[in-house]
CSV table of C-alpha atoms in Angstrom, one decimal:
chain,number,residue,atom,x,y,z
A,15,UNK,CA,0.0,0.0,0.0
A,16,UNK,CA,1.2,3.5,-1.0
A,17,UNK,CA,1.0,6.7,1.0
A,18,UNK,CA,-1.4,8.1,-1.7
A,19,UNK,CA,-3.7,5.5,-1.1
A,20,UNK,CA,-4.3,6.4,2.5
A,21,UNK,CA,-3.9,10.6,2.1
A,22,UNK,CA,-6.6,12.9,2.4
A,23,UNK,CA,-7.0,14.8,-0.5
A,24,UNK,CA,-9.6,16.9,0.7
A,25,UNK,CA,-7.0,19.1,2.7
A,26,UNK,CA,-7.0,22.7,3.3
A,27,UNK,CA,-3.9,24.9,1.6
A,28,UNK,CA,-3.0,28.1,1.7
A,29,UNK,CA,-0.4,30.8,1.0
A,30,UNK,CA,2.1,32.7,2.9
A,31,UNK,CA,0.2,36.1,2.2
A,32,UNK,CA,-3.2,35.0,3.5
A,33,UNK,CA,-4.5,36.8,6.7
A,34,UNK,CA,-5.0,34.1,10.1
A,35,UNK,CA,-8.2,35.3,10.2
A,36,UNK,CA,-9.1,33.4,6.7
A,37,UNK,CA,-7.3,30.8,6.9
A,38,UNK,CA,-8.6,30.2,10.8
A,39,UNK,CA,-11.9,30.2,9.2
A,40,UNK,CA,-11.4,27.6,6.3
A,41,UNK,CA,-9.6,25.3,8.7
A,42,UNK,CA,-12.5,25.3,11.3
A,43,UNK,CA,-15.1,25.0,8.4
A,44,UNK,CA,-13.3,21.9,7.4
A,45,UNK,CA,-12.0,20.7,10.6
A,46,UNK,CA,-8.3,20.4,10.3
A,47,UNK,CA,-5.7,21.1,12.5
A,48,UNK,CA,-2.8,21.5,10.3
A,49,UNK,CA,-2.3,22.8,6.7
A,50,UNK,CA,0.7,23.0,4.1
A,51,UNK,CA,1.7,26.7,3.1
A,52,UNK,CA,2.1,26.7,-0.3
A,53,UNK,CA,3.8,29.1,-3.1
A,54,UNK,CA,2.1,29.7,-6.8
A,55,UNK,CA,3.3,27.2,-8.1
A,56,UNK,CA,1.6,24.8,-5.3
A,57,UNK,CA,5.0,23.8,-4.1
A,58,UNK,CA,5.1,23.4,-0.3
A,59,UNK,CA,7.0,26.1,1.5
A,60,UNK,CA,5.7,26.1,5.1
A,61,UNK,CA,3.5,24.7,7.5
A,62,UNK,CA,1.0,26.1,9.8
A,63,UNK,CA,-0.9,23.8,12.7
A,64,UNK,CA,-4.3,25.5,14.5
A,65,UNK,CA,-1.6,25.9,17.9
A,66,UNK,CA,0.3,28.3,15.6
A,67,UNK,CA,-3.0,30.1,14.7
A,68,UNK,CA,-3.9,30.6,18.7
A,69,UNK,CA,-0.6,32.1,19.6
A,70,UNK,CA,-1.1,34.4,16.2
A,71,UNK,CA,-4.1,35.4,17.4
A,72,UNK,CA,-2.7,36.2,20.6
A,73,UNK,CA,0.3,38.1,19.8
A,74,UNK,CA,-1.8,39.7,16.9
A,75,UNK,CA,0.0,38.6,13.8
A,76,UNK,CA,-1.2,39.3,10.3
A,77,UNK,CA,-0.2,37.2,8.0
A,78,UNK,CA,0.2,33.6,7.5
A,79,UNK,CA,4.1,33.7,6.8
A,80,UNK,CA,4.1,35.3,10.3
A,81,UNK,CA,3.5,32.2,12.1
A,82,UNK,CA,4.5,29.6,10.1
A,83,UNK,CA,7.4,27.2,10.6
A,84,UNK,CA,9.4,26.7,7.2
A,85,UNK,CA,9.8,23.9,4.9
A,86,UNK,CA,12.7,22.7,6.5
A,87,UNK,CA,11.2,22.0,10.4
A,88,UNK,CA,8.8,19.9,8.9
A,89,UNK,CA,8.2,16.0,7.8
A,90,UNK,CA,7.1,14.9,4.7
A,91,UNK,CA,6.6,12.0,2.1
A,92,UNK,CA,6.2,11.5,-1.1
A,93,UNK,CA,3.3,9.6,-2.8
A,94,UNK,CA,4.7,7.0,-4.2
A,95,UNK,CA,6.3,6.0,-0.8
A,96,UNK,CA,4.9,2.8,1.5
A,97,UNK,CA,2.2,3.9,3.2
A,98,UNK,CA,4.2,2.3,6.5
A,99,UNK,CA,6.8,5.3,6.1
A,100,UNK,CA,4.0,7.2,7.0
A,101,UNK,CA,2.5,5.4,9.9
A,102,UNK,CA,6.6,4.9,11.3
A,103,UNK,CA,6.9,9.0,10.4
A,104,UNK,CA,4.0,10.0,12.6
A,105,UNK,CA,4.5,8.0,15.3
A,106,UNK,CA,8.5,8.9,15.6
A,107,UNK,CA,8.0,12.6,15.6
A,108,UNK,CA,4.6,12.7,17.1
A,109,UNK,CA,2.6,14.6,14.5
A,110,UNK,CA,-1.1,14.7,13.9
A,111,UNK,CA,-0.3,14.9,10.0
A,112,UNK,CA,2.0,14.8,7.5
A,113,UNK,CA,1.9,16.5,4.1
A,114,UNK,CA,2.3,14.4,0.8
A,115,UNK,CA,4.6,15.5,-2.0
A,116,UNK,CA,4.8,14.2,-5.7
A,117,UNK,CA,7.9,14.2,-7.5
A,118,UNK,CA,7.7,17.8,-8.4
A,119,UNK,CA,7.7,18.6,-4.6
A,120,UNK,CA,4.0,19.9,-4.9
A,121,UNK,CA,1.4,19.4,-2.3
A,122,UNK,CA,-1.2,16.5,-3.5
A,123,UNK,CA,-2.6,15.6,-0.1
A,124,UNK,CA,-2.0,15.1,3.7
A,125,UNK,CA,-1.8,11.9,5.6
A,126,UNK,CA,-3.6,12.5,8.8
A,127,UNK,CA,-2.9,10.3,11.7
A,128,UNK,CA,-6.9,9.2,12.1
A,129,UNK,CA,-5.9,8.1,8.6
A,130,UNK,CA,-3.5,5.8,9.5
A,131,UNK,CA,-5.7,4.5,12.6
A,132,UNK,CA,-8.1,3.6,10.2
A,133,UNK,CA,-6.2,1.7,7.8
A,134,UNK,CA,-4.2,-0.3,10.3
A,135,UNK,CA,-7.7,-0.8,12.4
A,136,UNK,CA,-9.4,-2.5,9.6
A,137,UNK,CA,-6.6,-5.0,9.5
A,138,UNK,CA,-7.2,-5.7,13.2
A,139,UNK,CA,-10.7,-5.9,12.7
A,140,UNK,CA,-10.4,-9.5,10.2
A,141,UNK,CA,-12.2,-12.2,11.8
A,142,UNK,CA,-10.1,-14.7,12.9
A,143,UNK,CA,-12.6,-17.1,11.2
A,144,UNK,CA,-11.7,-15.9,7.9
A,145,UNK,CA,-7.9,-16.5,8.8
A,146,UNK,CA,-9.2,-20.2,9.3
A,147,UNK,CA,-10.9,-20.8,6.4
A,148,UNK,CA,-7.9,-19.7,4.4
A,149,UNK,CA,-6.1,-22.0,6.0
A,150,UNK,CA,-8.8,-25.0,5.6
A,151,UNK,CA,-8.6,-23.8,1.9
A,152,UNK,CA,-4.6,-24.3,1.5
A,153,UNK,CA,-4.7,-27.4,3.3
A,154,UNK,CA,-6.4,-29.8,1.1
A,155,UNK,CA,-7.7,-32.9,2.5
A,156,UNK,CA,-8.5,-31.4,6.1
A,157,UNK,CA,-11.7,-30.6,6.7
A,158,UNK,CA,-13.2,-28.0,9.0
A,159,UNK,CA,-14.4,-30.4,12.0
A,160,UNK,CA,-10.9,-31.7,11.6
A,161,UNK,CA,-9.2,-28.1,11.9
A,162,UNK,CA,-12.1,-27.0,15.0
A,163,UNK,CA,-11.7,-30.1,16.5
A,164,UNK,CA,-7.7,-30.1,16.0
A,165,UNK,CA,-8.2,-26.1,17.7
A,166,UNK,CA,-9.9,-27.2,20.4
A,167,UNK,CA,-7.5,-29.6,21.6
A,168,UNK,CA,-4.7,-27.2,21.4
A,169,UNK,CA,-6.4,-24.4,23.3
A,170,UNK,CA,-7.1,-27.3,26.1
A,171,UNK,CA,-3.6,-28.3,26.3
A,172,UNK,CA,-2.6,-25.0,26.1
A,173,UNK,CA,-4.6,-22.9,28.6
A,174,UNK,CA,-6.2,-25.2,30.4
A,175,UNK,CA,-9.8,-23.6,28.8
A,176,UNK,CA,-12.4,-27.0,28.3
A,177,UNK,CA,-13.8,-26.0,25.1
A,178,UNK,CA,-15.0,-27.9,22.7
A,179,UNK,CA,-14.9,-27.8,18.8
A,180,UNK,CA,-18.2,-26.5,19.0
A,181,UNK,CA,-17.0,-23.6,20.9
A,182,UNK,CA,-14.2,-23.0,19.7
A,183,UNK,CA,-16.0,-22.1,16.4
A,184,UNK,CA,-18.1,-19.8,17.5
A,185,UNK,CA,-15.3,-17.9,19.6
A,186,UNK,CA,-13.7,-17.5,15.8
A,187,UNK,CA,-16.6,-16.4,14.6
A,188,UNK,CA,-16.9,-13.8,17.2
A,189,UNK,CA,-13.3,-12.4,17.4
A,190,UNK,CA,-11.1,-10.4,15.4
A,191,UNK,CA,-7.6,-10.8,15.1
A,192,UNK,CA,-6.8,-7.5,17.0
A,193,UNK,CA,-8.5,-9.0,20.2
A,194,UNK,CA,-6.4,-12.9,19.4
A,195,UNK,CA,-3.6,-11.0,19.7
A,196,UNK,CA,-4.8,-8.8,22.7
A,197,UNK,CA,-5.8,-12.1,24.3
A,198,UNK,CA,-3.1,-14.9,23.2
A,199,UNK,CA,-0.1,-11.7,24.7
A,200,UNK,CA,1.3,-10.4,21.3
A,201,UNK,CA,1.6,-11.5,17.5
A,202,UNK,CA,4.5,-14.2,17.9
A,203,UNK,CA,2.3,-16.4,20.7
A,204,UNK,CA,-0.8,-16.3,18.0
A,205,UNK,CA,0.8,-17.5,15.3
A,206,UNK,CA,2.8,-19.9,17.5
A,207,UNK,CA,-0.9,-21.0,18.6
A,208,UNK,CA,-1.7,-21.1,14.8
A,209,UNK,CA,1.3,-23.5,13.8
A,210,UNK,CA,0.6,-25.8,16.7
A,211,UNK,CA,-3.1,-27.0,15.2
A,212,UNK,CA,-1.4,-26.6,11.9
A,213,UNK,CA,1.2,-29.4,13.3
A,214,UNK,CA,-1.8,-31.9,14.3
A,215,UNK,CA,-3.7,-31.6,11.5
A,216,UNK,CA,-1.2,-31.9,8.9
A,217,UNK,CA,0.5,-35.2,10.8
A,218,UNK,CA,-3.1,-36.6,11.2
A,219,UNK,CA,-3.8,-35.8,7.6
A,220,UNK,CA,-0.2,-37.2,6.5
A,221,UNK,CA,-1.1,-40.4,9.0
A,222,UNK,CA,-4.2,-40.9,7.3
A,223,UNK,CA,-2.8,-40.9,4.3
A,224,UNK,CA,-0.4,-43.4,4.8
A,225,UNK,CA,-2.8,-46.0,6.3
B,14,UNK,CA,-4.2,-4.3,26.4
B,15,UNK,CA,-6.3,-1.6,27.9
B,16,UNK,CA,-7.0,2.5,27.6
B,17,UNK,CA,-5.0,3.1,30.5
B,18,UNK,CA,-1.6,1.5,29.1
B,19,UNK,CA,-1.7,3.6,25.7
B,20,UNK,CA,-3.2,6.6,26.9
B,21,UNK,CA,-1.5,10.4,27.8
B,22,UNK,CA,-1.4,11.4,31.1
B,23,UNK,CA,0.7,14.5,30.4
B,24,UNK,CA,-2.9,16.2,29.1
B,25,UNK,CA,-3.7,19.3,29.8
B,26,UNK,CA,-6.9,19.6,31.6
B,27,UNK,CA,-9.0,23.3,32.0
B,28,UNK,CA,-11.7,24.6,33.2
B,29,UNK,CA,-15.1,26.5,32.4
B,30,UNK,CA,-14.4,29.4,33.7
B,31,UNK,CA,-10.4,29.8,32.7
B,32,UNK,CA,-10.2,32.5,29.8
B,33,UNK,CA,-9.5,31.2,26.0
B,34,UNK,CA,-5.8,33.5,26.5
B,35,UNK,CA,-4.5,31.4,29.4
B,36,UNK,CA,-6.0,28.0,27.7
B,37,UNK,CA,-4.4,28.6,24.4
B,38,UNK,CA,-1.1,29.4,26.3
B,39,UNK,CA,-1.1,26.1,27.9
B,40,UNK,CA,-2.2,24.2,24.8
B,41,UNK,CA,0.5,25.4,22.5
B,42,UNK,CA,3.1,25.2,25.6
B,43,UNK,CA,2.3,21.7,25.9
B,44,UNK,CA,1.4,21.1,22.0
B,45,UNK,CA,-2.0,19.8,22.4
B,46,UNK,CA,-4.7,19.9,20.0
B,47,UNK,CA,-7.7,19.2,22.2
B,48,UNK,CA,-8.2,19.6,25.9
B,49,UNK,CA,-11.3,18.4,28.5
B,50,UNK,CA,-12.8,20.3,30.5
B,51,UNK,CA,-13.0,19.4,34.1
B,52,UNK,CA,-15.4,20.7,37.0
B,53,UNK,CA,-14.2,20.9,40.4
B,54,UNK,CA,-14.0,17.6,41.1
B,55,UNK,CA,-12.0,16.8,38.2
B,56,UNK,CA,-15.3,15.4,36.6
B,57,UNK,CA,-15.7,15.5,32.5
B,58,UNK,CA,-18.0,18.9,32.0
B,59,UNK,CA,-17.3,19.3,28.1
B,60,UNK,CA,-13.9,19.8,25.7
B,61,UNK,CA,-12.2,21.8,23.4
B,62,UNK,CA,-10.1,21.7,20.3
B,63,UNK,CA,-7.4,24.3,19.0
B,64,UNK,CA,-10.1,25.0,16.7
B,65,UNK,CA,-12.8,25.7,18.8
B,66,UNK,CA,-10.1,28.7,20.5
B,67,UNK,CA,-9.0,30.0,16.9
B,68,UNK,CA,-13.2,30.2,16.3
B,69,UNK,CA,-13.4,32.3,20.1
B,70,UNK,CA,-10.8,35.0,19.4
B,71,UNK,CA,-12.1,35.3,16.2
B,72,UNK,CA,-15.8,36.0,17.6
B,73,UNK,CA,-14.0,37.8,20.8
B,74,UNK,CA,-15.3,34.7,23.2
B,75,UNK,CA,-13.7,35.2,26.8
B,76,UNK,CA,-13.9,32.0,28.5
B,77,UNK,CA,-14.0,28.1,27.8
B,78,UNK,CA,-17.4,28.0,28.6
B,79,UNK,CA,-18.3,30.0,25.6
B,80,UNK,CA,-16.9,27.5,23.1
B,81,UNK,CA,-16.9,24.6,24.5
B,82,UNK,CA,-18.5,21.2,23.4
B,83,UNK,CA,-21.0,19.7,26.0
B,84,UNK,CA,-19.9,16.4,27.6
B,85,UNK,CA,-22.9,14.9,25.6
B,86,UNK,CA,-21.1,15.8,22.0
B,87,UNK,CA,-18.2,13.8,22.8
B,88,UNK,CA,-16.9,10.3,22.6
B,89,UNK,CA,-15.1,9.4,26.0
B,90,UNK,CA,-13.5,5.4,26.4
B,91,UNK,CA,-12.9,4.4,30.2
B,92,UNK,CA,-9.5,3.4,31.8
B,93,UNK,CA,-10.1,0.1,32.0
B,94,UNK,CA,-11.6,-0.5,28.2
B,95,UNK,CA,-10.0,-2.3,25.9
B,96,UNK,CA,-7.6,-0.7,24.2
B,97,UNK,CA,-8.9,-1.4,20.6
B,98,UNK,CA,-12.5,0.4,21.4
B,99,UNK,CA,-10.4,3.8,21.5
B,100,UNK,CA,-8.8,2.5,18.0
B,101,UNK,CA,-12.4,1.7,16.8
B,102,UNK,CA,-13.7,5.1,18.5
B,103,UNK,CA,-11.0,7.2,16.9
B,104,UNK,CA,-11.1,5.7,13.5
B,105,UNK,CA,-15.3,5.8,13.6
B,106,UNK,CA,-15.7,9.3,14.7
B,107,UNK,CA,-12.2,10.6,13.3
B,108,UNK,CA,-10.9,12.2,16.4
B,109,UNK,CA,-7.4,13.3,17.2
B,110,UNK,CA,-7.9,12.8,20.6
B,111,UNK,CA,-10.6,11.0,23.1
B,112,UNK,CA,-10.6,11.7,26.9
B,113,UNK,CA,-10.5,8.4,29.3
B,114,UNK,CA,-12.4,8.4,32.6
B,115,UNK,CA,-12.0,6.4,35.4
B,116,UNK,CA,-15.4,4.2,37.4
B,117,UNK,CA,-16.7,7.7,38.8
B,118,UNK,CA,-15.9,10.0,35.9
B,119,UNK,CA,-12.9,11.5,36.7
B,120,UNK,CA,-10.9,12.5,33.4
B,121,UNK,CA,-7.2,10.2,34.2
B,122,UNK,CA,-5.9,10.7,30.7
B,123,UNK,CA,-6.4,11.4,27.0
B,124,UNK,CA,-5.8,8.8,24.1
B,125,UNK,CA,-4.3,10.5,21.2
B,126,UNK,CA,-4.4,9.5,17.8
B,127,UNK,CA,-0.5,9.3,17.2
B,128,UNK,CA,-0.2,6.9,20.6
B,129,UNK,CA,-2.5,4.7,19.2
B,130,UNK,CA,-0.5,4.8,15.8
B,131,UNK,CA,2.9,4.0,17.9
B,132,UNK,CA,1.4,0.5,19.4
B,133,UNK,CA,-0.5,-0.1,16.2
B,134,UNK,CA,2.7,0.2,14.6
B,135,UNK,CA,5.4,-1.4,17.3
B,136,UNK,CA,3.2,-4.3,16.4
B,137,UNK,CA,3.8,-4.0,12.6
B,138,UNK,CA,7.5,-3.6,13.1
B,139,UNK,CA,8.6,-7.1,14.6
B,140,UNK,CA,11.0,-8.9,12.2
B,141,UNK,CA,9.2,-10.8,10.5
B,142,UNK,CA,12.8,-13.6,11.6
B,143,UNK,CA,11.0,-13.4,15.0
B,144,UNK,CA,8.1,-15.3,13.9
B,145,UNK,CA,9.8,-17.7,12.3
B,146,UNK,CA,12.4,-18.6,15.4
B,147,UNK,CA,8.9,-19.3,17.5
B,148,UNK,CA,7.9,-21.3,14.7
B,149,UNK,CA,11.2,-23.1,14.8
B,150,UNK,CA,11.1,-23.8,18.9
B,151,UNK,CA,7.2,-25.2,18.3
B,152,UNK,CA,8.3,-27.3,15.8
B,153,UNK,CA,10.4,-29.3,17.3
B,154,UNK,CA,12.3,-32.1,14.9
B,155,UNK,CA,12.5,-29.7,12.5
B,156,UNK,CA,15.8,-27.3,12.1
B,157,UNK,CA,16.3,-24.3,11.2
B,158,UNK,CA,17.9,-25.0,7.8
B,159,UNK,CA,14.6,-27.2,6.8
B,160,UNK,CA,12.4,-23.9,7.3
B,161,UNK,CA,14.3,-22.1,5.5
B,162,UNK,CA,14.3,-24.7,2.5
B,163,UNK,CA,10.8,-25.4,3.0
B,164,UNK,CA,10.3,-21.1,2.7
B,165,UNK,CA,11.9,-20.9,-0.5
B,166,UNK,CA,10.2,-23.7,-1.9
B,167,UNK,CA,7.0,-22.6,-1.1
B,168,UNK,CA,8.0,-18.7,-2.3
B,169,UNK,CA,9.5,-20.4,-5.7
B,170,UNK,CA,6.1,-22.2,-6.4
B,171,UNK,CA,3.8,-19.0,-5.4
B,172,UNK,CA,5.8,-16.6,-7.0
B,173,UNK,CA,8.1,-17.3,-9.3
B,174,UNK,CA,10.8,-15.4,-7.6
B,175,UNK,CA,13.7,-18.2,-7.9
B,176,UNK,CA,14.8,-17.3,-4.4
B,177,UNK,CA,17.5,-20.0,-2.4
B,178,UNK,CA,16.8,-20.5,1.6
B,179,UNK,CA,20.0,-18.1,2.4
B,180,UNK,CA,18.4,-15.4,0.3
B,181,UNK,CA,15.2,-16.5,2.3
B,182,UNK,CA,16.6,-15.9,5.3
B,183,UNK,CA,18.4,-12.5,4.9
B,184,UNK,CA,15.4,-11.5,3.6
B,185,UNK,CA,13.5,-12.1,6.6
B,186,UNK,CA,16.0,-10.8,9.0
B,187,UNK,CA,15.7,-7.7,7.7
B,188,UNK,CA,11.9,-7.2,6.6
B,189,UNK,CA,8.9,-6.8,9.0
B,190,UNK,CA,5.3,-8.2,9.8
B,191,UNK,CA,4.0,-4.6,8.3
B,192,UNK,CA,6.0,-5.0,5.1
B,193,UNK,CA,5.3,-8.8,4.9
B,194,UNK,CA,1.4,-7.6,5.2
B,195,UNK,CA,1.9,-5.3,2.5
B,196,UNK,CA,4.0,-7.5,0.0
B,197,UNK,CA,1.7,-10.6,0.1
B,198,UNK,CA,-1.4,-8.4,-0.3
B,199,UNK,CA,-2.4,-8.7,3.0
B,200,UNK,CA,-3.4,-10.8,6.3
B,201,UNK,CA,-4.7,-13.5,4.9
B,202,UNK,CA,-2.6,-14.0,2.5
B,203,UNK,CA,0.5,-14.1,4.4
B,204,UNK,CA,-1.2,-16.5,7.1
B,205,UNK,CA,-1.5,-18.9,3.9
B,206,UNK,CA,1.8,-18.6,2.7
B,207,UNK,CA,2.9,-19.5,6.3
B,208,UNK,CA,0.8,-22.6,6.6
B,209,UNK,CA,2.4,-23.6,3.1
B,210,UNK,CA,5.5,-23.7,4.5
B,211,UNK,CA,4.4,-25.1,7.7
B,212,UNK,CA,2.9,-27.7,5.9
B,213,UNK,CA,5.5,-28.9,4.0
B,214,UNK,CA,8.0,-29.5,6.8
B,215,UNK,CA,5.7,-31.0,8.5
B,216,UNK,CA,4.3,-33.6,6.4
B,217,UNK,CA,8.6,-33.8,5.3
B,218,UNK,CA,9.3,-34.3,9.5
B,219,UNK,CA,6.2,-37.3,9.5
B,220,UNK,CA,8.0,-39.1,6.5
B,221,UNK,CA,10.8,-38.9,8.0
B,222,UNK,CA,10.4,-40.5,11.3
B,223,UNK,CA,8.4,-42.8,9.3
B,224,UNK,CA,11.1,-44.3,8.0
């Protein structure tokens, strides 16, 4: 995934000359914190934030170029760039949003970090019953009782927890992967989970096989 | 995970009656976008954003109460909540920021939208090597040198890349769950490409103690 696939392009620019008092307005109007400064050409000079608005107002600047911090203070990415650059960008320097440059350094959107929430919240939010069914799909010749049934012992041996194959399905049907992870203590243990009912499937598939 | 493990307790916290000057001063000083408002008891009473202070110097407001939301307008998450319904919140109602309470209503802390991008994304940024070493330890019977075989089997066949179990493994020592995510086109996906390779050295580690 690219960072143009995750920008908001519905972002609010403007240009050094601009009074606060416009540009305060447009921003509340459309609800954004931070907007690019850009020149004529639409290349990206500065950058204001709504905190840099309040202390304009309060020190009674003009002008936009009076309280903006320059081109060079700033972060940025291009387009084309993973859209993880992004995510790792805001969350090293702490930044609400970032602007988005294309190869001619002009401004063609903002990544916002309620952006990136989104994005990476909709890949927590895959059912864990969808991870299972790809995985009853690659393994031909196990069947789905096999694989619930095959869960159920694992999460008995594992944490002790009496379910049944029953159960255990309708738990998957129920849970995302964000909350697996949340609940089995971090990525690594899920998919160590994962590769355990993988083994007794698979060496009861190959056992059947053999027979 | 819960609220109270990602949030911010460095907030900044006002109340009704303070003037929009001294508020703004403290918002910019601390560099926060969004503040609650508190009554005497420290008890949620409404909140503010940058932008609702840029709006009251504008319209020469005086005090917080004058532009502040109402409690009622906002989405709060409490301490002890998972910490994926703030994720959900913030992504549904595309907030920077949401206040936490604790059991009687007391504002403890403020979940902003960058924190949740940092744990979103520490999880992203394990080596995808990691997950493969906890594979290695379940499996046991089956080295190291096997997975890596297996891997680069299974990537040939998939992909066509004619890539030797070395190159496999530099290749995950230096590459990540987030880019793994992103290069096999997403969760699912990569669980099935894992469960390929799982597969075959399992079924190689049956025939082999067949024997």
């Amino acid at each position: 995934m690219k960072v143009k696939e995750i920008m908001d392009m519905n972002f609010v620019v403007v240009s050094a000359d601009q009074t606060i008092d416009d540009v305060s307005i447009r921003m509340e109007e459309k609800k954004r914190f931070t907007t690019p400064v850009v020149d004529d050409d639409e290349k990206l000079v500065g950058w204001i934030t709504s905190l840099d608005v309040t202390r304009g107002f309060r020190e009674h600047k003009k002008k936009v170029k009076d309280i903006m911090h320059s081109k060079s203070d700033i972060v940025t990415v291009h387009e084309d760039d993973p859209a993880r650059l992004a995510v790792l960008e805001a969350s090293k320097h702490k930044v609400v949003s970032i602007p988005v440059l294309n190869e001619v350094e002009v401004v063609v959107g903002v990544v916002r970090t309620f952006d990136i929430v989104e994005t990476l919240s909709r890949l927590y939010e895959i059912k864990v019953y969808k991870i299972f069914k790809a995985m009853e799909q690659e393994l031909r010749g196990v069947s789905w009782d096999e694989l619930m049934e095959a869960s159920a012992i694992v999460t008995r041996r594992r944490t002790g927890d009496r379910v049944t194959a029953e159960e255990y399905e309708q738990r998957i049907k129920n849970s995302t992967f964000g909350e697996a992870i949340w609940a089995t203590g971090g990525l690594e243990k899920f998919f160590v989970g994962f590769i355990a009912i993988g083994e007794l499937v698979i060496a009861r598939k190959v056992a059947r096989a053999r027979k």
